[in-house]
C-alpha cells in the first residue's frame, strides 16, 4: 500500500494534506466540519461569516446544473449568499472545532460592507481560534454592492479592506478572488500590498445555466423570475487554472490556494503543478460527499510515488515555466495525425469533423469504412484525434514547414 | 477450435468503456453491493476510485482484501452476491462489478503494482495441504502476518479447480499463474506433486506449528448405471483432461451432459467451443430451480448447447440412454459417443484419514485446521477465499498472534 507524506506548509501553517473544503454550505456548522475532518480532510474554510446585523435571506430553490449527455453536474449554479447562522453560532462552532480538532487547519472566511466590519470580524474569528483568515472579496450573489464580487474588481477597496483585516488580526490571511474580471493580477497585487499573505482563487463565475423554454424563465425559478449567479464545478476548472497560472506569472512565487472544479486527484495535481499549494473544493463535495477525499489523497500519493517526489512542495509550480505567451510558441512544424486502422472501428466521426470543422484532409473509403489523411491538406490541428471514440488517432510524422530552420527530431511534441 | 478455448469469452473493458460502466454506478449511500460479498470486498469503494480515476487505489482496495481478486473478478457468481441488490437495477441493470474488478486487477498486473507485503517474522511455520483457492488465500494471509508457509499440492501446479475445473475461456491459466506467483513472491514455498496421506499428515502435525487442510471436494462421482460404461466420464475428470491438454482432446461426434450445475454448464459449453456438433445437456431439475449461475446458463445457450430440463436417466445400454420426465408422462432416448456426468463430487479429506463429511468448524482438531469446499457453506471460489482468511485468522489466534 502506498504511503506518502502529503503535508504542505502554507502561509506558515502546517496542513496534513492540501485538501480543504472551500467556504460554502459544505462547511456550514460544527457537525458537518467534524464529519469532514474525520473523513480525512486537511483543512476547512468555514462558510463565510458576515457582520451580526447583516440579514441573510435565501431563495428556494437555489441551485441549477448544466448537464451533457449522460453526465450530470458538468457545471453547477448557486444563488446562495453567505452564512445563514448567526454570528454567535458561527463563532461558537469555530471555537468548538478548534478545541476538538487542534491539529486540523481551520480557516475563517469573512466578509463585511465597511472597514470597521472587516476589522471586527477578523478580531472575532481570531479570538474564536481560527488558524487563518480568508477574505471573501468575491461572492457574486450579494444583494449589496458594498459586499460581493463587485468589491473584488476594485483594487483600492480590496487593499483598504485587507488593511482593516490586518488591523483586527495578526493571523495569516488570504484574499479570495473573483474570476469575473479580465486581469486578476492588479487586484491580487493590491491585496498583497494591503497585507494579504496569499491569494485564494477562484470564487464562482457569473452565469445563467439553463432557461425554461416554455415559461421563458432562467433556472432556478423563484416566483416566476431568476437571476445571474455563481457557476462552479468541473466546467470552471479551465478558467480557474488559467487564473492560477496568470497570478504566478504576474506575481512570481505568490502563495495560492487553488479552487474551482476539483473532483479527482488529477485535477488536484494540475492545480499544484500550476502553483497552488493548498486546494479547496465545494461542488464535488456537494455532489458526492466528503468521502471523495479518500481518492484525492490516495491518488495523489500514487502520483508522488510515480514522480519520485517525497514532498508535495516539489510539485508546486512545476508547470508554470512551461506556460509561455502564445507569440513565443514554436510555429515551425506540423505534427500529422496517425491513424491506427486496427483500432479504428469505422465510425467516420473524424471524417465529419475534419470536413465540417477543419481542412477537408480526410478521405473516406466507403468500402472499407476507413479514413486516410491527405498531408497536402492536413494542417495538423488534431481535431480528429479529439473526436475519435476509440483513440485510434495519435501523433504521427513531424514535418518542418517550408523554409523553417531546425529538424523534427528536436521537437518535443 | 482450440484457439477459442483459451481465449476469454467475455471481452475486457478498455480505459474508455470502463469509465462508462463506472459512470453508471450511483455511488450509493450505505451501498448494498458492499454488504453482500462473502469475502468482504467493498465494490462501492473501488468503483468510486475508478470513477475518480484512482485506478491504483482501486487495486489496493481489491487486493488488500482478496489474494485472488483477479480470479474472483472472472468467476464469481456476482448475480448472487454483490450485484444482487445493486441499486442501479432500479433504473436498468446492475453494475458489472466483476467486469470492473477485472479491469482493475488487469491494471494492477500491467503496472506491476506490489500491494501485499510480508509481515514481520513470527518464527512459526504453517503447512497447508492443498493449493486451491482456500489454501492460496490462507497462505497469503498467513504470510502477511509473518508466518512461514509451505504448501503441499498433489498436482504439478497449484490452483485446484481454478486450473483443472473452471475452463480457460472463463479463467485463463495465465491469471492463475500471476496470482500464484504473487503469493510465492510473498515467500510461500510450494511442494507440488506431493499427495498428503494420513501418515504424512501426522508428520506435518509434528513438523509444523499448525496444519491447514484445504483439499477440496475433488473426488469424482458417477451414477451407478454408468459404472464401467466406456462412453461415460465424470464432469470434473473430463474438464481436468481438457485443461491438461489445453483443449486438444479427441472429440466425440455428439455428446450428452447429465447435470444442471456449473460443472455441467462448463462441460457442455467446453464441448461446443471445442467443436462438437451436438451437445445436449439433460438435467433432472427444471429450469426454474436451476443450480447453475445464470451467466453460466446463458453462456451455454449462447454457444448453442441444447438444454432439456426435468429429465432423469433411467436406463443405459452402451451408447443409448433413456430418460424419463420427473412429473410428466414423457420419455426421451438419446444416443451419444460421450456421456459427461456432472452429478457432484466427494470430499478429498478422507484420504488424509479425516472425517469425510463436511466440517462445521475451521478448527478441526489439535493443531489441524480446515478450509475451502470441505467446510460447510457456499462452494464457490470467493467463499473459499473467505474460509482461507478465517482459517489464517484462527491459526494466528491459536499460535498466539494478536
Ligand atoms: C467445473 C467447476 C466450475 C466451477 N466454477 C465456479 C465458478 O464459476 N465460480 C466459483 O466461485 N466457483 C466455481 N467452482 C467452485 C470452486 O472451484 C470451488 O468452490 C473452489 O475451487 C474450492 O476451493 P478449495 O481450495 O476448497 O478446493 P480446490 O479448488 O478443490 O483445491 C483443492 C486442492 O487440493 C489438492 N489436494 C487434494 N487432495 C490432496 C492431497 N491429499 N494432498 C495434497 N493436495 C491435495 C488438489 O489437487 C487441489 O489443488 C467450480 C467448480 C468446478 C468443479
Ligand atoms: C452553494 C455554494 C455556496 C458558496 N458559498 C460561498 C461562500 O459563502 N463564500 C465563498 O467564499 N465562496 C462560496 N462559494 C464558492 C466556493 O467556495 C468555490 O470558490 C467555488 O464553488 C468553486 O469551487 P468548486 O468548483 O469546487 O465548487 C460557494 C459555492 C457554492 C456552490
Ligand atoms: S437536499 Fe435536503 S434540504 Fe435540500 S431540498 Fe432536498 S431534502 Fe431539503
Ligand atoms: S473517428 Fe476513429 S474510429 Fe471513427 S473512423 Fe475515425 S479513426 Fe476510425
Ligand atoms: S449498489 Fe450498485 S449502484 Fe450502488 S454503489 Fe454498489 S455498484 Fe454502485
Coordinates of N, CA and C in Angstrom, one line a residue, chain B residues 177-329:
Chain B
X177 N -1.6 -18.2 -12.8 CA -0.2 -18.1 -12.7 C 0.2 -16.9 -11.9
X178 N -0.3 -15.7 -12.4 CA 0.0 -14.5 -11.8 C -0.3 -14.4 -10.3
X179 N -1.5 -14.9 -10.0 CA -2.0 -14.8 -8.6 C -1.1 -15.7 -7.8
X180 N -0.7 -16.9 -8.3 CA 0.1 -17.9 -7.5 C 1.5 -17.3 -7.4
X181 N 2.1 -16.7 -8.4 CA 3.4 -16.1 -8.4 C 3.4 -15.0 -7.3
X182 N 2.4 -14.2 -7.2 CA 2.3 -13.1 -6.2 C 2.5 -13.7 -4.8
X183 N 1.8 -14.8 -4.6 CA 1.8 -15.5 -3.3 C 3.2 -16.1 -3.0
X184 N 3.8 -16.7 -4.1 CA 5.1 -17.2 -4.0 C 6.1 -16.0 -3.7
X185 N 5.8 -14.9 -4.3 CA 6.7 -13.7 -4.1 C 6.6 -13.2 -2.6
X186 N 5.6 -13.5 -1.9 CA 5.5 -13.2 -0.5 C 6.3 -14.1 0.3
X187 N 6.7 -15.2 -0.3 CA 7.5 -16.2 0.5 C 6.9 -17.6 0.6
X188 N 5.8 -17.9 0.0 CA 5.2 -19.2 0.1 C 6.1 -20.2 -0.6
X189 N 6.3 -21.4 0.0 CA 7.1 -22.4 -0.7 C 6.1 -23.5 -1.1
X190 N 6.1 -23.8 -2.4 CA 5.2 -24.8 -3.0 C 5.9 -26.2 -3.1
X191 N 5.4 -27.2 -2.5 CA 5.9 -28.6 -2.7 C 4.8 -29.3 -3.6
X192 N 5.0 -29.1 -4.9 CA 4.0 -29.7 -5.8 C 4.3 -31.2 -6.1
X193 N 3.3 -31.9 -6.6 CA 3.4 -33.3 -6.9 C 3.6 -34.1 -5.6
X194 N 3.1 -33.6 -4.5 CA 3.2 -34.3 -3.2 C 1.7 -34.5 -2.7
X195 N 1.3 -35.8 -2.7 CA 0.0 -36.1 -2.2 C 0.1 -36.4 -0.7
X196 N -0.6 -35.8 0.1 CA -0.5 -36.0 1.5 C -1.5 -37.1 1.9
X197 N -1.0 -38.1 2.6 CA -1.9 -39.1 3.1 C -2.0 -39.1 4.7
X198 N -2.6 -40.0 5.3 CA -2.8 -40.0 6.7 C -1.4 -39.9 7.5
X199 N -0.5 -40.7 7.0 CA 0.9 -40.8 7.6 C 1.6 -39.5 7.5
X200 N 1.5 -38.9 6.3 CA 2.2 -37.7 6.0 C 1.6 -36.5 6.9
X201 N 0.3 -36.6 7.0 CA -0.4 -35.6 7.8 C 0.1 -35.6 9.3
X202 N 0.3 -36.8 9.8 CA 0.9 -37.0 11.2 C 2.2 -36.3 11.3
X203 N 3.0 -36.5 10.2 CA 4.4 -35.9 10.2 C 4.3 -34.4 10.2
X204 N 3.4 -33.9 9.3 CA 3.2 -32.4 9.2 C 2.8 -31.8 10.6
X205 N 1.9 -32.5 11.2 CA 1.4 -32.1 12.5 C 2.6 -31.9 13.5
X206 N 3.6 -32.8 13.4 CA 4.7 -32.7 14.3 C 5.7 -31.6 13.9
X207 N 5.9 -31.5 12.5 CA 7.0 -30.6 12.0 C 6.6 -29.2 12.0
X208 N 5.3 -28.9 12.0 CA 4.8 -27.5 11.8 C 4.0 -27.1 13.1
X209 N 3.9 -25.8 13.3 CA 3.2 -25.3 14.4 C 1.7 -25.5 14.2
X210 N 1.3 -25.5 12.9 CA -0.1 -25.7 12.6 C -0.2 -26.3 11.2
X211 N -1.3 -27.0 10.9 CA -1.5 -27.6 9.6 C -2.9 -27.2 9.1
X212 N -3.0 -26.7 7.9 CA -4.3 -26.3 7.3 C -4.6 -27.3 6.2
X213 N -5.7 -28.0 6.3 CA -6.1 -28.9 5.3 C -7.2 -28.2 4.4
X214 N -6.8 -28.1 3.1 CA -7.8 -27.4 2.2 C -7.8 -28.2 0.9
X215 N -8.2 -29.5 1.0 CA -8.0 -30.4 -0.2 C -9.2 -30.4 -1.1
X216 N -10.3 -29.7 -0.7 CA -11.4 -29.6 -1.7 C -12.2 -30.8 -1.8
X217 N -13.2 -30.8 -2.7 CA -14.1 -31.9 -2.9 C -13.8 -32.4 -4.4
X218 N -12.6 -32.9 -4.6 CA -12.2 -33.2 -5.9 C -12.4 -34.7 -6.3
X219 N -13.1 -35.5 -5.5 CA -13.2 -36.9 -5.9 C -14.4 -37.1 -6.8
X220 N -14.2 -37.6 -8.0 CA -15.3 -37.6 -9.0 C -16.3 -38.7 -8.6
X221 N -17.5 -38.4 -9.0 CA -18.6 -39.4 -8.7 C -19.3 -39.7 -10.1
X222 N -20.0 -40.8 -10.1 CA -20.6 -41.2 -11.3 C -21.9 -42.0 -10.9
X223 N -23.0 -41.9 -11.7 CA -24.2 -42.7 -11.3 C -23.9 -44.2 -11.5
X224 N -24.5 -45.0 -10.6 CA -24.3 -46.4 -10.7 C -24.5 -47.0 -12.1
X225 N -25.6 -46.6 -12.7 CA -25.9 -47.2 -14.0 C -24.9 -46.9 -15.1
X226 N -24.0 -46.0 -14.8 CA -22.9 -45.7 -15.8 C -21.6 -46.3 -15.5
X227 N -21.5 -47.0 -14.3 CA -20.3 -47.7 -13.9 C -19.8 -48.6 -15.0
X228 N -18.6 -48.6 -15.4 CA -18.0 -49.5 -16.4 C -18.5 -49.2 -17.8
X229 N -19.3 -48.1 -18.0 CA -19.7 -47.7 -19.3 C -18.5 -47.0 -20.0
X230 N -17.9 -47.5 -21.1 CA -16.7 -46.9 -21.6 C -17.0 -45.5 -22.2
X231 N -18.3 -45.2 -22.4 CA -18.6 -43.9 -23.0 C -18.9 -42.8 -22.0
X232 N -18.8 -43.2 -20.7 CA -19.2 -42.2 -19.6 C -17.9 -41.7 -18.9
X233 N -18.0 -40.5 -18.5 CA -16.9 -39.8 -17.8 C -17.4 -38.8 -16.8
X234 N -16.9 -38.7 -15.6 CA -17.4 -37.7 -14.7 C -17.0 -36.3 -15.2
X235 N -17.8 -35.3 -14.8 CA -17.6 -34.0 -15.3 C -16.3 -33.4 -15.0
X236 N -15.8 -33.5 -13.7 CA -14.6 -32.9 -13.3 C -13.4 -33.6 -14.0
X237 N -13.6 -34.9 -14.2 CA -12.5 -35.7 -14.9 C -12.3 -35.2 -16.3
X238 N -13.5 -35.0 -17.0 CA -13.5 -34.5 -18.3 C -12.8 -33.2 -18.4
X239 N -13.3 -32.2 -17.6 CA -12.8 -30.9 -17.6 C -11.3 -30.8 -17.3
X240 N -10.8 -31.7 -16.4 CA -9.4 -31.7 -16.0 C -8.6 -32.2 -17.2
X241 N -9.1 -33.1 -17.9 CA -8.5 -33.7 -19.1 C -8.3 -32.6 -20.2
X242 N -9.4 -31.9 -20.4 CA -9.4 -30.8 -21.4 C -8.4 -29.7 -21.0
X243 N -8.4 -29.4 -19.7 CA -7.5 -28.4 -19.2 C -6.0 -28.8 -19.4
X244 N -5.8 -30.0 -19.0 CA -4.4 -30.5 -19.1 C -3.9 -30.5 -20.5
X245 N -4.8 -30.8 -21.5 CA -4.3 -30.9 -22.9 C -4.6 -29.6 -23.6
X246 N -4.9 -28.5 -22.9 CA -5.2 -27.2 -23.5 C -6.2 -27.3 -24.6
X247 N -7.2 -28.2 -24.4 CA -8.3 -28.3 -25.4 C -8.1 -29.3 -26.5
X248 N -6.8 -29.9 -26.6 CA -6.5 -30.8 -27.7 C -6.9 -32.2 -27.3
X249 N -8.2 -32.5 -27.3 CA -8.7 -33.8 -27.0 C -9.3 -34.4 -28.2
X250 N -9.5 -35.8 -28.2 CA -10.3 -36.4 -29.3 C -11.7 -36.1 -29.1
X251 N -12.4 -35.6 -30.1 CA -13.7 -35.1 -30.0 C -14.7 -36.2 -30.3
X252 N -15.8 -36.3 -29.6 CA -16.9 -37.2 -30.0 C -17.7 -36.5 -31.0
X253 N -18.5 -37.2 -31.8 CA -19.4 -36.6 -32.8 C -20.5 -35.8 -32.1
X254 N -21.1 -36.5 -31.0 CA -22.1 -35.8 -30.3 C -22.0 -36.3 -28.8
X255 N -22.4 -35.4 -27.9 CA -22.2 -35.7 -26.5 C -23.5 -35.3 -25.7
X256 N -23.7 -36.1 -24.6 CA -24.7 -35.7 -23.7 C -24.1 -35.4 -22.3
X257 N -24.5 -34.3 -21.8 CA -24.0 -33.9 -20.4 C -25.2 -34.1 -19.5
X258 N -25.0 -34.8 -18.4 CA -26.1 -35.0 -17.4 C -25.7 -34.2 -16.2
X259 N -26.7 -33.3 -15.8 CA -26.4 -32.5 -14.6 C -26.8 -31.1 -14.9
X260 N -27.1 -30.3 -13.9 CA -27.6 -28.9 -14.1 C -26.8 -27.9 -13.3
X261 N -25.6 -28.2 -12.9 CA -24.9 -27.3 -12.1 C -23.8 -26.6 -13.0
X262 N -22.9 -25.8 -12.3 CA -21.9 -25.1 -13.1 C -21.0 -26.1 -13.8
X263 N -20.7 -27.2 -13.2 CA -19.8 -28.2 -13.9 C -20.4 -28.7 -15.2
X264 N -21.7 -28.9 -15.1 CA -22.5 -29.4 -16.3 C -22.4 -28.3 -17.4
X265 N -22.7 -27.1 -17.0 CA -22.7 -26.0 -18.0 C -21.3 -25.8 -18.6
X266 N -20.3 -25.9 -17.7 CA -18.9 -25.8 -18.2 C -18.5 -26.9 -19.2
X267 N -18.9 -28.1 -18.8 CA -18.6 -29.2 -19.7 C -19.3 -29.1 -21.0
X268 N -20.6 -28.7 -21.0 CA -21.4 -28.6 -22.2 C -20.8 -27.5 -23.1
X269 N -20.6 -26.3 -22.5 CA -20.0 -25.2 -23.3 C -18.6 -25.5 -23.8
X270 N -17.8 -26.2 -23.0 CA -16.5 -26.6 -23.5 C -16.6 -27.5 -24.7
X271 N -17.5 -28.4 -24.6 CA -17.6 -29.4 -25.8 C -18.0 -28.6 -27.0
X272 N -18.9 -27.6 -26.9 CA -19.3 -26.8 -28.0 C -18.2 -26.0 -28.6
X273 N -17.5 -25.3 -27.6 CA -16.4 -24.5 -28.1 C -15.3 -25.2 -28.8
X274 N -15.1 -26.5 -28.3 CA -14.1 -27.3 -29.0 C -14.6 -27.8 -30.3
X275 N -15.9 -27.7 -30.6 CA -16.3 -28.0 -32.0 C -17.2 -29.3 -32.1
X276 N -17.7 -29.8 -31.0 CA -18.6 -30.9 -31.1 C -20.0 -30.4 -31.6
X277 N -20.5 -31.2 -32.6 CA -21.7 -30.8 -33.4 C -22.9 -30.7 -32.5
X278 N -23.2 -31.8 -31.8 CA -24.4 -31.8 -31.0 C -24.1 -32.0 -29.5
X279 N -24.4 -31.1 -28.7 CA -24.2 -31.2 -27.3 C -25.6 -31.0 -26.6
X280 N -26.0 -32.0 -25.9 CA -27.3 -31.9 -25.3 C -27.1 -32.1 -23.8
X281 N -27.6 -31.1 -23.0 CA -27.5 -31.2 -21.6 C -28.8 -31.5 -21.0
X282 N -28.9 -32.7 -20.3 CA -30.1 -33.1 -19.7 C -30.1 -33.0 -18.2
X283 N -31.0 -32.3 -17.6 CA -31.0 -32.1 -16.2 C -32.3 -32.5 -15.5
X284 N -32.1 -33.0 -14.3 CA -33.2 -33.5 -13.5 C -34.0 -32.3 -13.0
X285 N -33.3 -31.3 -12.6 CA -34.0 -30.1 -12.1 C -34.7 -29.4 -13.3
X286 N -35.8 -28.7 -13.0 CA -36.4 -27.9 -14.0 C -35.8 -26.5 -14.0
X287 N -35.8 -25.8 -15.1 CA -35.1 -24.6 -15.3 C -35.4 -23.6 -14.2
X288 N -36.6 -23.6 -13.7 CA -37.0 -22.6 -12.7 C -36.1 -22.7 -11.4
X289 N -35.8 -23.9 -11.0 CA -34.9 -24.0 -9.9 C -33.5 -24.6 -10.2
X290 N -33.0 -24.1 -11.2 CA -31.7 -24.5 -11.7 C -30.6 -24.1 -10.7
X291 N -29.5 -25.0 -10.7 CA -28.4 -24.6 -9.8 C -27.4 -23.8 -10.4
X292 N -27.2 -23.9 -11.7 CA -26.1 -23.2 -12.3 C -26.3 -21.7 -12.3
X293 N -25.3 -20.9 -12.3 CA -25.4 -19.5 -12.3 C -26.1 -19.1 -13.6
X294 N -26.8 -18.0 -13.6 CA -27.5 -17.5 -14.8 C -26.5 -17.3 -15.9
X295 N -25.4 -16.7 -15.5 CA -24.4 -16.4 -16.5 C -23.9 -17.6 -17.2
X296 N -23.7 -18.7 -16.4 CA -23.2 -19.9 -17.0 C -24.2 -20.5 -17.9
X297 N -25.5 -20.5 -17.5 CA -26.6 -21.0 -18.3 C -26.7 -20.2 -19.6
X298 N -26.6 -18.9 -19.5 CA -26.6 -18.1 -20.7 C -25.5 -18.3 -21.6
X299 N -24.3 -18.5 -21.1 CA -23.1 -18.8 -21.9 C -23.4 -20.1 -22.7
X300 N -23.9 -21.1 -22.0 CA -24.2 -22.4 -22.6 C -25.2 -22.2 -23.8
X301 N -26.2 -21.5 -23.5 CA -27.2 -21.3 -24.5 C -26.7 -20.5 -25.7
X302 N -25.9 -19.5 -25.4 CA -25.3 -18.6 -26.4 C -24.4 -19.4 -27.3
X303 N -23.8 -20.5 -26.8 CA -23.0 -21.4 -27.6 C -23.7 -22.6 -28.2
X304 N -25.1 -22.5 -28.1 CA -25.9 -23.4 -28.8 C -25.9 -24.8 -28.2
X305 N -25.8 -24.9 -26.9 CA -26.0 -26.2 -26.2 C -27.5 -26.4 -26.1
X306 N -28.0 -27.6 -26.4 CA -29.4 -27.9 -26.2 C -29.6 -28.3 -24.8
X307 N -30.5 -27.6 -24.1 CA -30.8 -27.9 -22.7 C -32.2 -28.5 -22.5
X308 N -32.2 -29.6 -22.0 CA -33.5 -30.3 -21.7 C -33.7 -30.5 -20.2
X309 N -34.7 -29.9 -19.7 CA -34.8 -29.9 -18.2 C -35.9 -30.8 -17.7
X310 N -35.8 -31.3 -16.6 CA -36.8 -32.1 -15.9 C -36.7 -33.6 -16.2
X311 N -35.6 -34.0 -16.8 CA -35.5 -35.5 -17.2 C -34.3 -36.1 -16.4
X312 N -34.6 -37.4 -15.9 CA -33.5 -38.1 -15.2 C -33.3 -39.4 -16.0
X313 N -32.0 -39.9 -16.0 CA -31.7 -41.1 -16.8 C -32.3 -42.3 -16.0
X314 N -32.9 -43.3 -16.7 CA -33.4 -44.4 -16.1 C -32.8 -45.7 -16.6
X315 N -32.3 -45.7 -17.8 CA -31.7 -46.9 -18.3 C -30.6 -46.6 -19.3
X316 N -29.5 -47.4 -19.2 CA -28.4 -47.2 -20.1 C -28.0 -48.5 -20.8
X317 N -27.7 -48.4 -22.1 CA -27.3 -49.5 -22.8 C -26.2 -49.0 -23.8
X318 N -24.9 -49.2 -23.4 CA -23.8 -48.7 -24.3 C -24.0 -47.3 -24.5
X319 N -24.2 -46.9 -25.8 CA -24.3 -45.5 -26.2 C -25.7 -45.0 -26.1
X320 N -26.6 -45.8 -25.7 CA -28.0 -45.3 -25.6 C -28.5 -45.1 -24.2
X321 N -29.1 -44.0 -24.0 CA -29.7 -43.7 -22.6 C -31.1 -43.3 -22.8
X322 N -31.9 -43.8 -21.8 CA -33.3 -43.5 -21.7 C -33.5 -42.6 -20.5
X323 N -34.3 -41.5 -20.8 CA -34.6 -40.6 -19.7 C -36.1 -40.5 -19.5
X324 N -36.5 -40.2 -18.3 CA -37.9 -40.0 -18.0 C -38.1 -38.7 -17.3
X325 N -39.2 -38.0 -17.7 CA -39.5 -36.7 -17.0 C -39.9 -37.0 -15.6
X326 N -39.6 -36.1 -14.7 CA -39.9 -36.3 -13.3 C -41.4 -36.3 -13.0
X327 N -42.1 -35.4 -13.7 CA -43.5 -35.2 -13.4 C -44.4 -35.6 -14.5
X328 N -44.0 -35.3 -15.7 CA -44.9 -35.5 -16.9 C -44.7 -36.9 -17.4
X329 N -45.7 -37.3 -18.2 CA -45.6 -38.6 -18.8 C -44.8 -38.4 -20.1

